Short mmCIF file of C-alpha atoms and ligand atoms in Angstrom, two decimals:
data_model
loop_
_atom_site.label_atom_id
_atom_site.label_comp_id
_atom_site.label_asym_id
_atom_site.label_seq_id
_atom_site.Cartn_x
_atom_site.Cartn_y
_atom_site.Cartn_z
CA MET A 1 36.18 183.11 62.40
CA LYS A 2 37.17 184.81 59.21
CA ARG A 3 39.57 187.57 60.22
CA VAL A 4 42.58 185.95 61.74
CA VAL A 5 46.23 186.82 62.46
CA LEU A 6 48.84 184.07 62.68
CA LEU A 7 51.74 185.06 64.95
CA GLY A 8 54.96 183.23 65.68
CA PRO A 9 58.73 183.51 65.51
CA PRO A 10 60.66 182.91 62.27
CA GLY A 11 60.48 179.24 61.31
CA SER A 12 57.54 178.46 63.59
CA GLY A 13 55.47 177.25 60.60
CA LYS A 14 53.29 180.29 59.90
CA GLY A 15 53.61 179.99 56.12
CA THR A 16 53.14 176.20 56.19
CA GLN A 17 50.00 176.48 58.31
CA ALA A 18 48.58 179.63 56.71
CA GLU A 19 47.86 177.90 53.40
CA ARG A 20 46.16 174.95 55.12
CA LEU A 21 44.06 177.07 57.46
CA ALA A 22 43.07 179.51 54.75
CA ARG A 23 41.70 176.65 52.63
CA LYS A 24 39.65 175.40 55.59
CA LEU A 25 38.37 178.88 56.48
CA GLY A 26 37.67 179.81 52.85
CA VAL A 27 39.70 183.02 53.06
CA PRO A 28 42.94 184.15 51.36
CA ALA A 29 46.27 183.55 53.12
CA ILE A 30 48.12 186.86 53.05
CA SER A 31 51.84 186.54 53.78
CA THR A 32 53.71 189.84 53.89
CA GLY A 33 57.04 187.97 53.65
CA GLU A 34 55.86 186.24 50.43
CA MET A 35 54.58 189.54 49.03
CA LEU A 36 57.93 191.24 49.67
CA ARG A 37 59.92 188.29 48.27
CA GLY A 38 57.65 188.38 45.19
CA ALA A 39 58.32 192.10 44.75
CA ALA A 40 62.08 191.55 45.14
CA ALA A 41 62.06 188.70 42.59
CA ALA A 42 60.09 190.86 40.14
CA GLY A 43 62.52 193.76 40.64
CA THR A 44 59.77 196.31 41.41
CA PRO A 45 60.69 199.59 43.13
CA LEU A 46 59.28 198.16 46.39
CA GLY A 47 61.26 194.95 45.89
CA LYS A 48 64.52 196.83 45.26
CA ARG A 49 63.94 198.90 48.39
CA VAL A 50 63.25 195.97 50.74
CA GLU A 51 65.56 193.25 49.41
CA GLY A 52 68.64 194.28 51.41
CA ILE A 53 66.60 194.85 54.57
CA MET A 54 65.20 191.32 54.39
CA LEU A 55 68.63 189.80 53.72
CA GLN A 56 69.87 191.39 56.96
CA GLY A 57 66.91 190.07 58.95
CA HIS A 58 65.65 193.56 59.77
CA LEU A 59 62.06 194.76 59.53
CA VAL A 60 60.81 196.85 56.65
CA ASP A 61 59.54 200.21 57.97
CA ASP A 62 56.00 200.45 59.30
CA GLN A 63 54.81 203.02 56.74
CA THR A 64 55.85 200.85 53.78
CA MET A 65 54.15 197.84 55.36
CA ALA A 66 51.00 199.88 56.05
CA ASP A 67 50.76 200.75 52.34
CA VAL A 68 51.33 197.11 51.29
CA VAL A 69 48.79 195.67 53.73
CA ARG A 70 46.13 198.33 53.22
CA GLU A 71 46.19 197.80 49.47
CA ARG A 72 45.95 194.02 49.88
CA LEU A 73 43.13 194.09 52.44
CA GLU A 74 41.13 196.39 50.19
CA GLN A 75 41.05 193.80 47.42
CA ASP A 76 37.73 192.04 46.90
CA ASP A 77 38.84 188.57 48.01
CA ALA A 78 39.97 189.88 51.42
CA ARG A 79 36.76 191.78 52.15
CA GLN A 80 35.03 188.66 53.48
CA GLY A 81 37.97 187.56 55.60
CA PHE A 82 41.70 186.82 55.63
CA LEU A 83 44.43 184.92 57.33
CA LEU A 84 47.36 187.29 57.90
CA ASP A 85 50.82 185.68 58.15
CA GLY A 86 53.67 187.99 59.12
CA TYR A 87 51.64 191.11 59.92
CA PRO A 88 51.43 192.83 62.37
CA ARG A 89 54.98 192.52 63.70
CA THR A 90 55.24 195.80 65.65
CA MET A 91 52.84 197.73 67.87
CA PRO A 92 52.40 200.52 65.27
CA GLN A 93 51.51 197.81 62.73
CA ALA A 94 48.88 196.42 65.12
CA GLU A 95 47.39 199.92 65.35
CA THR A 96 47.42 200.29 61.55
CA LEU A 97 45.62 196.98 61.14
CA GLU A 98 42.96 198.10 63.58
CA ALA A 99 42.53 201.39 61.68
CA ILE A 100 42.22 199.59 58.31
CA LEU A 101 39.58 197.21 59.70
CA ASP A 102 37.77 200.05 61.47
CA ALA A 103 37.51 201.91 58.18
CA GLN A 104 36.00 198.77 56.65
CA GLY A 105 33.52 198.48 59.53
CA THR A 106 34.99 195.16 60.69
CA ARG A 107 37.42 193.94 63.34
CA LEU A 108 39.99 191.27 64.04
CA GLU A 109 38.34 188.10 65.39
CA ALA A 110 41.23 185.91 66.49
CA VAL A 111 45.01 185.75 66.87
CA VAL A 112 46.81 182.43 67.05
CA LEU A 113 50.40 182.18 68.21
CA ILE A 114 52.52 179.22 67.11
CA GLU A 115 55.09 178.46 69.83
CA VAL A 116 58.31 176.57 69.06
CA PRO A 117 61.50 176.37 71.19
CA GLU A 118 64.35 178.51 69.82
CA PRO A 119 66.83 175.67 69.10
CA VAL A 120 64.18 173.98 66.89
CA LEU A 121 63.60 177.27 65.02
CA VAL A 122 67.31 177.65 64.29
CA GLU A 123 67.60 174.04 63.13
CA ARG A 124 64.59 174.39 60.81
CA ALA A 125 65.88 177.62 59.26
CA LEU A 126 69.39 176.25 58.73
CA SER A 127 68.04 173.18 56.96
CA ARG A 128 65.74 175.23 54.70
CA ARG A 129 68.45 177.62 53.45
CA ARG A 130 66.41 180.58 52.21
CA PRO A 131 68.81 183.53 51.57
CA ASP A 132 67.83 184.96 55.00
CA ASP A 133 68.31 181.58 56.72
CA THR A 134 72.04 181.86 57.56
CA ASP A 135 73.02 181.34 61.19
CA GLU A 136 73.77 185.05 61.71
CA VAL A 137 70.59 186.32 60.01
CA ILE A 138 68.23 183.84 61.69
CA ARG A 139 69.61 184.96 65.08
CA GLU A 140 68.98 188.58 64.12
CA ARG A 141 65.41 187.72 63.02
CA LEU A 142 64.80 185.95 66.34
CA SER A 143 66.14 188.94 68.24
CA VAL A 144 63.89 191.32 66.26
CA TYR A 145 60.95 189.02 67.01
CA GLY A 146 61.66 189.17 70.75
CA LYS A 147 62.03 192.94 70.77
CA ASP A 148 59.29 194.07 68.36
CA THR A 149 56.77 191.25 67.91
CA GLU A 150 56.47 189.64 71.35
CA PRO A 151 54.88 192.86 72.67
CA VAL A 152 52.25 192.49 69.92
CA ALA A 153 51.43 188.99 71.22
CA GLY A 154 51.19 190.44 74.73
CA TYR A 155 48.86 193.16 73.50
CA TYR A 156 46.47 190.68 71.88
CA ARG A 157 46.67 188.40 74.93
CA GLY A 158 45.63 191.32 77.11
CA ARG A 159 42.65 191.91 74.85
CA GLY A 160 41.58 188.26 75.15
CA LEU A 161 42.09 187.63 71.42
CA LEU A 162 45.16 185.40 71.57
CA GLN A 163 45.40 181.64 71.76
CA ALA A 164 48.73 179.80 71.77
CA VAL A 165 49.36 176.47 70.06
CA ASP A 166 52.33 174.08 70.37
CA GLY A 167 54.12 174.23 67.01
CA ASP A 168 56.76 171.65 67.93
CA GLN A 169 54.80 168.65 66.71
CA PRO A 170 54.05 167.10 63.29
CA ILE A 171 52.57 169.52 60.75
CA ASP A 172 49.12 167.82 60.67
CA ARG A 173 48.89 167.95 64.47
CA VAL A 174 49.71 171.66 64.46
CA THR A 175 47.00 172.26 61.83
CA ALA A 176 44.47 170.37 63.95
CA ALA A 177 45.42 172.35 67.07
CA LEU A 178 45.12 175.65 65.18
CA LEU A 179 41.72 174.70 63.78
CA ALA A 180 40.57 173.71 67.27
CA ALA A 181 41.76 177.08 68.59
CA LEU A 182 39.64 178.72 65.88
CA GLY A 183 36.62 176.62 66.84
CA LYS A 184 36.77 174.41 63.68
P1 AP5 B 1 58.57 186.17 56.70
O1 AP5 B 1 58.55 185.52 55.39
O2 AP5 B 1 57.31 186.47 57.39
O3 AP5 B 1 59.56 185.33 57.61
P2 AP5 B 1 59.52 184.86 59.13
O4 AP5 B 1 58.50 185.42 60.02
O5 AP5 B 1 60.93 185.04 59.54
O6 AP5 B 1 59.01 183.45 58.99
P3 AP5 B 1 59.54 182.24 58.10
O7 AP5 B 1 59.00 182.37 56.71
O8 AP5 B 1 61.01 182.03 58.24
O9 AP5 B 1 58.90 181.08 58.90
P4 AP5 B 1 57.40 180.62 59.07
O10 AP5 B 1 56.97 180.86 60.46
O11 AP5 B 1 56.53 181.11 57.94
O12 AP5 B 1 57.62 179.08 58.93
P5 AP5 B 1 57.55 178.16 57.62
O13 AP5 B 1 56.19 177.66 57.41
O14 AP5 B 1 58.25 178.85 56.49
O15 AP5 B 1 59.38 187.56 56.62
C1 AP5 B 1 60.63 187.64 55.98
C2 AP5 B 1 61.16 189.06 56.07
O16 AP5 B 1 60.25 189.96 55.40
C3 AP5 B 1 61.29 189.65 57.48
O17 AP5 B 1 62.51 189.27 58.09
C4 AP5 B 1 61.21 191.16 57.18
O18 AP5 B 1 62.43 191.64 56.66
C5 AP5 B 1 60.16 191.23 56.08
N1 AP5 B 1 58.80 191.39 56.59
C6 AP5 B 1 57.75 190.53 56.42
N2 AP5 B 1 56.65 190.99 57.05
C7 AP5 B 1 57.00 192.17 57.62
C8 AP5 B 1 56.31 193.12 58.43
N3 AP5 B 1 55.03 192.92 58.78
N4 AP5 B 1 57.00 194.19 58.86
C9 AP5 B 1 58.27 194.42 58.51
N5 AP5 B 1 58.98 193.55 57.75
C10 AP5 B 1 58.36 192.44 57.32
O19 AP5 B 1 58.43 176.93 58.13
C11 AP5 B 1 59.84 177.04 58.33
C12 AP5 B 1 60.50 175.68 57.99
O20 AP5 B 1 60.09 174.72 58.97
C13 AP5 B 1 60.08 175.11 56.63
O21 AP5 B 1 61.18 174.46 56.07
C14 AP5 B 1 58.97 174.12 56.99
O22 AP5 B 1 58.85 173.08 56.06
C15 AP5 B 1 59.41 173.63 58.34
N6 AP5 B 1 58.27 173.29 59.24
C16 AP5 B 1 57.10 173.98 59.38
N7 AP5 B 1 56.31 173.40 60.30
C17 AP5 B 1 57.01 172.30 60.77
C18 AP5 B 1 56.72 171.29 61.74
N8 AP5 B 1 55.57 171.27 62.43
N9 AP5 B 1 57.66 170.33 61.94
C19 AP5 B 1 58.83 170.35 61.24
N10 AP5 B 1 59.16 171.27 60.30
C20 AP5 B 1 58.26 172.24 60.07
#
């Protein structure tokens, strides 16, 4: 499978696993969080617009994210496949992704959900200390995940695309479970 979405709450290990899986699948790992942090660090107009939103743990608006993701998926290296980390996070984003892939004459092949109990997520975030990893902001990010992103997981489950993997185990074991879910 070459067109894959990695879903999971903040701190579940999406970024950690995306790089590993992408290497195995021979596709680029595309992290919208990394792209936005890169834009903020570079001080681009996009970065300046989204920096404060990220620091509060809120979601960047769907239209902005549609532009970011469409442009990235149209690049040559993503034409043969991709591992998306952090997108889609809302139902409108799931529809946008479908429209982008439709226009390319392709479709999403698999969605893997990394499940981790909430207390473990909070502990991981607090020990990492990214600027959006304060106690208050991580709780806001978890609440946004429950409200906006869990329905996306439900949608993919209903379409028979979703497989869930236990993310509360050593990193190598999670990688192995994800690869098994993807038939590797
Ligand atoms: P994003 O960067 O996507 O953040 P997130 O979803 O909150 O996820 P994290 O990066 O915190 O966690 P992760 O699941 O990648 O885990 P990681 O591997 O880092 O998004 C940031 C912000 O950007 C959003 O809040 C929003 O504002 C904006 N944004 C991004 N995409 C958007 C979109 N589509 N729409 C709107 N806004 C968007 O691991 C976490 C920690 O745990 C690390 O320290 C790691 O070393 C450790 N760890 C990982 N796996 C394990 C393990 N198995 N055991 C022990 N420790 C582990």
